[in-house]
Backbone as CSV, one residue per row, in Angstrom:
resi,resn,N_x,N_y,N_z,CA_x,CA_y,CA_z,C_x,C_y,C_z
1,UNK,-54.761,-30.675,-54.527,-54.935,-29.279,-54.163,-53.607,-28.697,-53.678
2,UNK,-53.150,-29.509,-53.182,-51.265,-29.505,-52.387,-50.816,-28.334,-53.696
3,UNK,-50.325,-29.560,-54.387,-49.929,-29.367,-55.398,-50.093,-28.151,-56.605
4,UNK,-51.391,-27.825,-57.070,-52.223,-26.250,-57.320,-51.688,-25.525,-56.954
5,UNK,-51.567,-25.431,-55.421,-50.972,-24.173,-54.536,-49.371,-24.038,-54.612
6,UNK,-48.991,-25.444,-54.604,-47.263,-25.146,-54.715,-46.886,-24.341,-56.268
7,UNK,-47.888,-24.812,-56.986,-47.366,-24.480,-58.368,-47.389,-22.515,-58.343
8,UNK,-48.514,-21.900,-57.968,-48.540,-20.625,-57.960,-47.654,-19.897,-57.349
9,UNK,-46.998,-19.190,-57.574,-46.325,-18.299,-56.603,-46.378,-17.504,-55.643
10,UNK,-47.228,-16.823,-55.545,-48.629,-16.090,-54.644,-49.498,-16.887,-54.244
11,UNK,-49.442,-17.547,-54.203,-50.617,-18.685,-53.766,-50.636,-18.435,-51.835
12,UNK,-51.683,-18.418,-51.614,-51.817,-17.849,-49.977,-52.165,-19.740,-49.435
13,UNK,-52.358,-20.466,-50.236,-52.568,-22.249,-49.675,-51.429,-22.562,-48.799
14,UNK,-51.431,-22.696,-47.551,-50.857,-23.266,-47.035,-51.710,-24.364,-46.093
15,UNK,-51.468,-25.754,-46.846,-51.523,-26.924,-46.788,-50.887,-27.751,-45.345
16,UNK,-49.456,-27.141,-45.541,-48.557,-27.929,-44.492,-49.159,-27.533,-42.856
17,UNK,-49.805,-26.244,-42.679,-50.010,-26.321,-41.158,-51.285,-27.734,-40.598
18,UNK,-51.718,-28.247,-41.861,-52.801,-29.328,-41.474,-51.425,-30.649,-41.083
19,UNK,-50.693,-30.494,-41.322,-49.822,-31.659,-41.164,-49.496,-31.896,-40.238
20,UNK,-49.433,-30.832,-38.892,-48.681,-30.476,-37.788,-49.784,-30.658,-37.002
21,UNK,-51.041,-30.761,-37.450,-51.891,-31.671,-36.762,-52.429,-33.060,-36.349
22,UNK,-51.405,-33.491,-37.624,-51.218,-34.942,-37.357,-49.930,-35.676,-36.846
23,UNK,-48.971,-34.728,-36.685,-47.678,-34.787,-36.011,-46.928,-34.808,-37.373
24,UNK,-47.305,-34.209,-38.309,-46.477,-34.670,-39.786,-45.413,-33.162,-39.813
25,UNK,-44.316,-32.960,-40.593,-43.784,-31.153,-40.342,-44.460,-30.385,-41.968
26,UNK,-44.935,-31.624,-42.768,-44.893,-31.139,-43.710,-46.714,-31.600,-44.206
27,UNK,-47.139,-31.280,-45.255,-48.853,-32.076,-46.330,-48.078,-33.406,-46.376
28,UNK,-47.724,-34.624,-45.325,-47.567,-35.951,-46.104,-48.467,-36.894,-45.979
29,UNK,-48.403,-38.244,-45.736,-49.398,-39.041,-46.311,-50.382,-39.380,-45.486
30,UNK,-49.884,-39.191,-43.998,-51.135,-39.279,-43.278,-51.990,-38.230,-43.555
31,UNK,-51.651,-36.524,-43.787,-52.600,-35.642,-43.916,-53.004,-36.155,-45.116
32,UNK,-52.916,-36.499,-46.349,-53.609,-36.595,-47.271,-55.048,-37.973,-47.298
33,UNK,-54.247,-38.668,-46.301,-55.116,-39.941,-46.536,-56.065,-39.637,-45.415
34,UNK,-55.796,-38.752,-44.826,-57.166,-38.401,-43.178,-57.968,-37.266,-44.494
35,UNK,-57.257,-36.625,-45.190,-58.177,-35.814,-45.885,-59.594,-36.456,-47.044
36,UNK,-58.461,-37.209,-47.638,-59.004,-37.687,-48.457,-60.248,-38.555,-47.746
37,UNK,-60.113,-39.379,-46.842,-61.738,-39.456,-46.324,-62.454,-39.086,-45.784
38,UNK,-61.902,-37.544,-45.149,-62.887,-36.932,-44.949,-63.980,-36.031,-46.136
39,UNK,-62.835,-36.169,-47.242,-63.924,-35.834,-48.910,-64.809,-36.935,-49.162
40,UNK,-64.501,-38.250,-48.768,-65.426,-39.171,-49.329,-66.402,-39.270,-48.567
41,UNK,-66.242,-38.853,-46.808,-67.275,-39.189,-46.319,-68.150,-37.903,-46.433
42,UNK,-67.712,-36.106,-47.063,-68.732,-35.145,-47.570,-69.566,-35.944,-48.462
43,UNK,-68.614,-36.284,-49.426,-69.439,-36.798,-51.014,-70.326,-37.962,-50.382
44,UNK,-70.510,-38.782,-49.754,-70.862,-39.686,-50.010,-72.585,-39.445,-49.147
45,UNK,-72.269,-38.381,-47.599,-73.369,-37.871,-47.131,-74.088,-37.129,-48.265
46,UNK,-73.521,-36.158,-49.253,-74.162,-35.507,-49.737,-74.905,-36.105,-50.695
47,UNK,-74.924,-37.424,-51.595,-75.662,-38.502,-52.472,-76.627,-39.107,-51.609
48,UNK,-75.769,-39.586,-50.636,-77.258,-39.808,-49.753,-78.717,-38.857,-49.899
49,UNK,-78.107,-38.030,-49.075,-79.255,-36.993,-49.196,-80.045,-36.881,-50.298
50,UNK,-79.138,-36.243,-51.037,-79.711,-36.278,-52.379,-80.778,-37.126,-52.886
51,UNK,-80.597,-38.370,-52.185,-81.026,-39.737,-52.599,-82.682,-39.870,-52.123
52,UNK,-82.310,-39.087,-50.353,-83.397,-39.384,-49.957,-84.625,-38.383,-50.320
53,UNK,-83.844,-37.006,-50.770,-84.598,-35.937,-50.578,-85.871,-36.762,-51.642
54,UNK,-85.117,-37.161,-52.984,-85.737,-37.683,-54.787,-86.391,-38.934,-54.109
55,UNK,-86.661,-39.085,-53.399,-87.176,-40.631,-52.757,-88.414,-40.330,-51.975
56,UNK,-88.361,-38.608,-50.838,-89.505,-38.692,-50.790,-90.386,-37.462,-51.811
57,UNK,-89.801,-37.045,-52.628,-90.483,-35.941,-53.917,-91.123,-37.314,-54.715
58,UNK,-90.826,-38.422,-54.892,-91.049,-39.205,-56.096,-92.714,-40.036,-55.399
59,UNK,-92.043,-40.114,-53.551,-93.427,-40.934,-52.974,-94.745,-40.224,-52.759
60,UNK,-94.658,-39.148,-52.872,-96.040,-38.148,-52.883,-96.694,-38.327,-53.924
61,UNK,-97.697,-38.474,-53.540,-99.415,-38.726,-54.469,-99.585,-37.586,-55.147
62,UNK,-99.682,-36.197,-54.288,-100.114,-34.903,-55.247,-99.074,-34.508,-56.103
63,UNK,-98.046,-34.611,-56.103,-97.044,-34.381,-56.922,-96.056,-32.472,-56.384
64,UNK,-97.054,-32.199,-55.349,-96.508,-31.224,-54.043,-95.086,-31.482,-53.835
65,UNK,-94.456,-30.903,-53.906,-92.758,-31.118,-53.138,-92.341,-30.036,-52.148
66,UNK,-92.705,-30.437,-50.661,-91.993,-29.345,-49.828,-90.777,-29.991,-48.713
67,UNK,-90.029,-28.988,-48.743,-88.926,-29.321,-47.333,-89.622,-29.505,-45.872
C-alpha cells in the first residue's frame, strides 16, 4: 500500500506518520511487520466468524436463519 501511494503524485497516503509510532522516521520494517499482523489477525477473526456464523445456519432443524 506504501508503495501505491508513493507511486501517485497527489496521493494524500501518508504512511510514514505510522512509523513515528514505532520510533521508526520513516514506513520501515517494524511498521510494516506490526501492520502486517495486524491484517492477519482482521482476516483471520473475520473467517472465523464467518465460520461460526455457517456452523450455526447449517445446525438448525427448521432451516430458519436469524442473527
Amino acid at each position: 500500500l506504501n508503495l501505491v501511494g508513493q507511486s501517485f503524485s497527489n496521493s494524500q497516503l501518508q504512511l510514514d506518520r505510522l512509523g513515528t509510532v514505532l520510533g521508526e522516521l520513516h514506513f520501515g520494517e517494524a511498521t510494516q511487520s506490526v501492520l502486517g499482523g495486524v491484517e492477519g489477525l482482521m482476516f483471520g477473526c473475520g473467517v472465523i466468524g464467518a465460520m461460526s456464523i455457517m456452523k450455526a445456519y447449517t445446525n438448525r432443524k427448521n432451516g430458519i436463519w436469524r442473527l
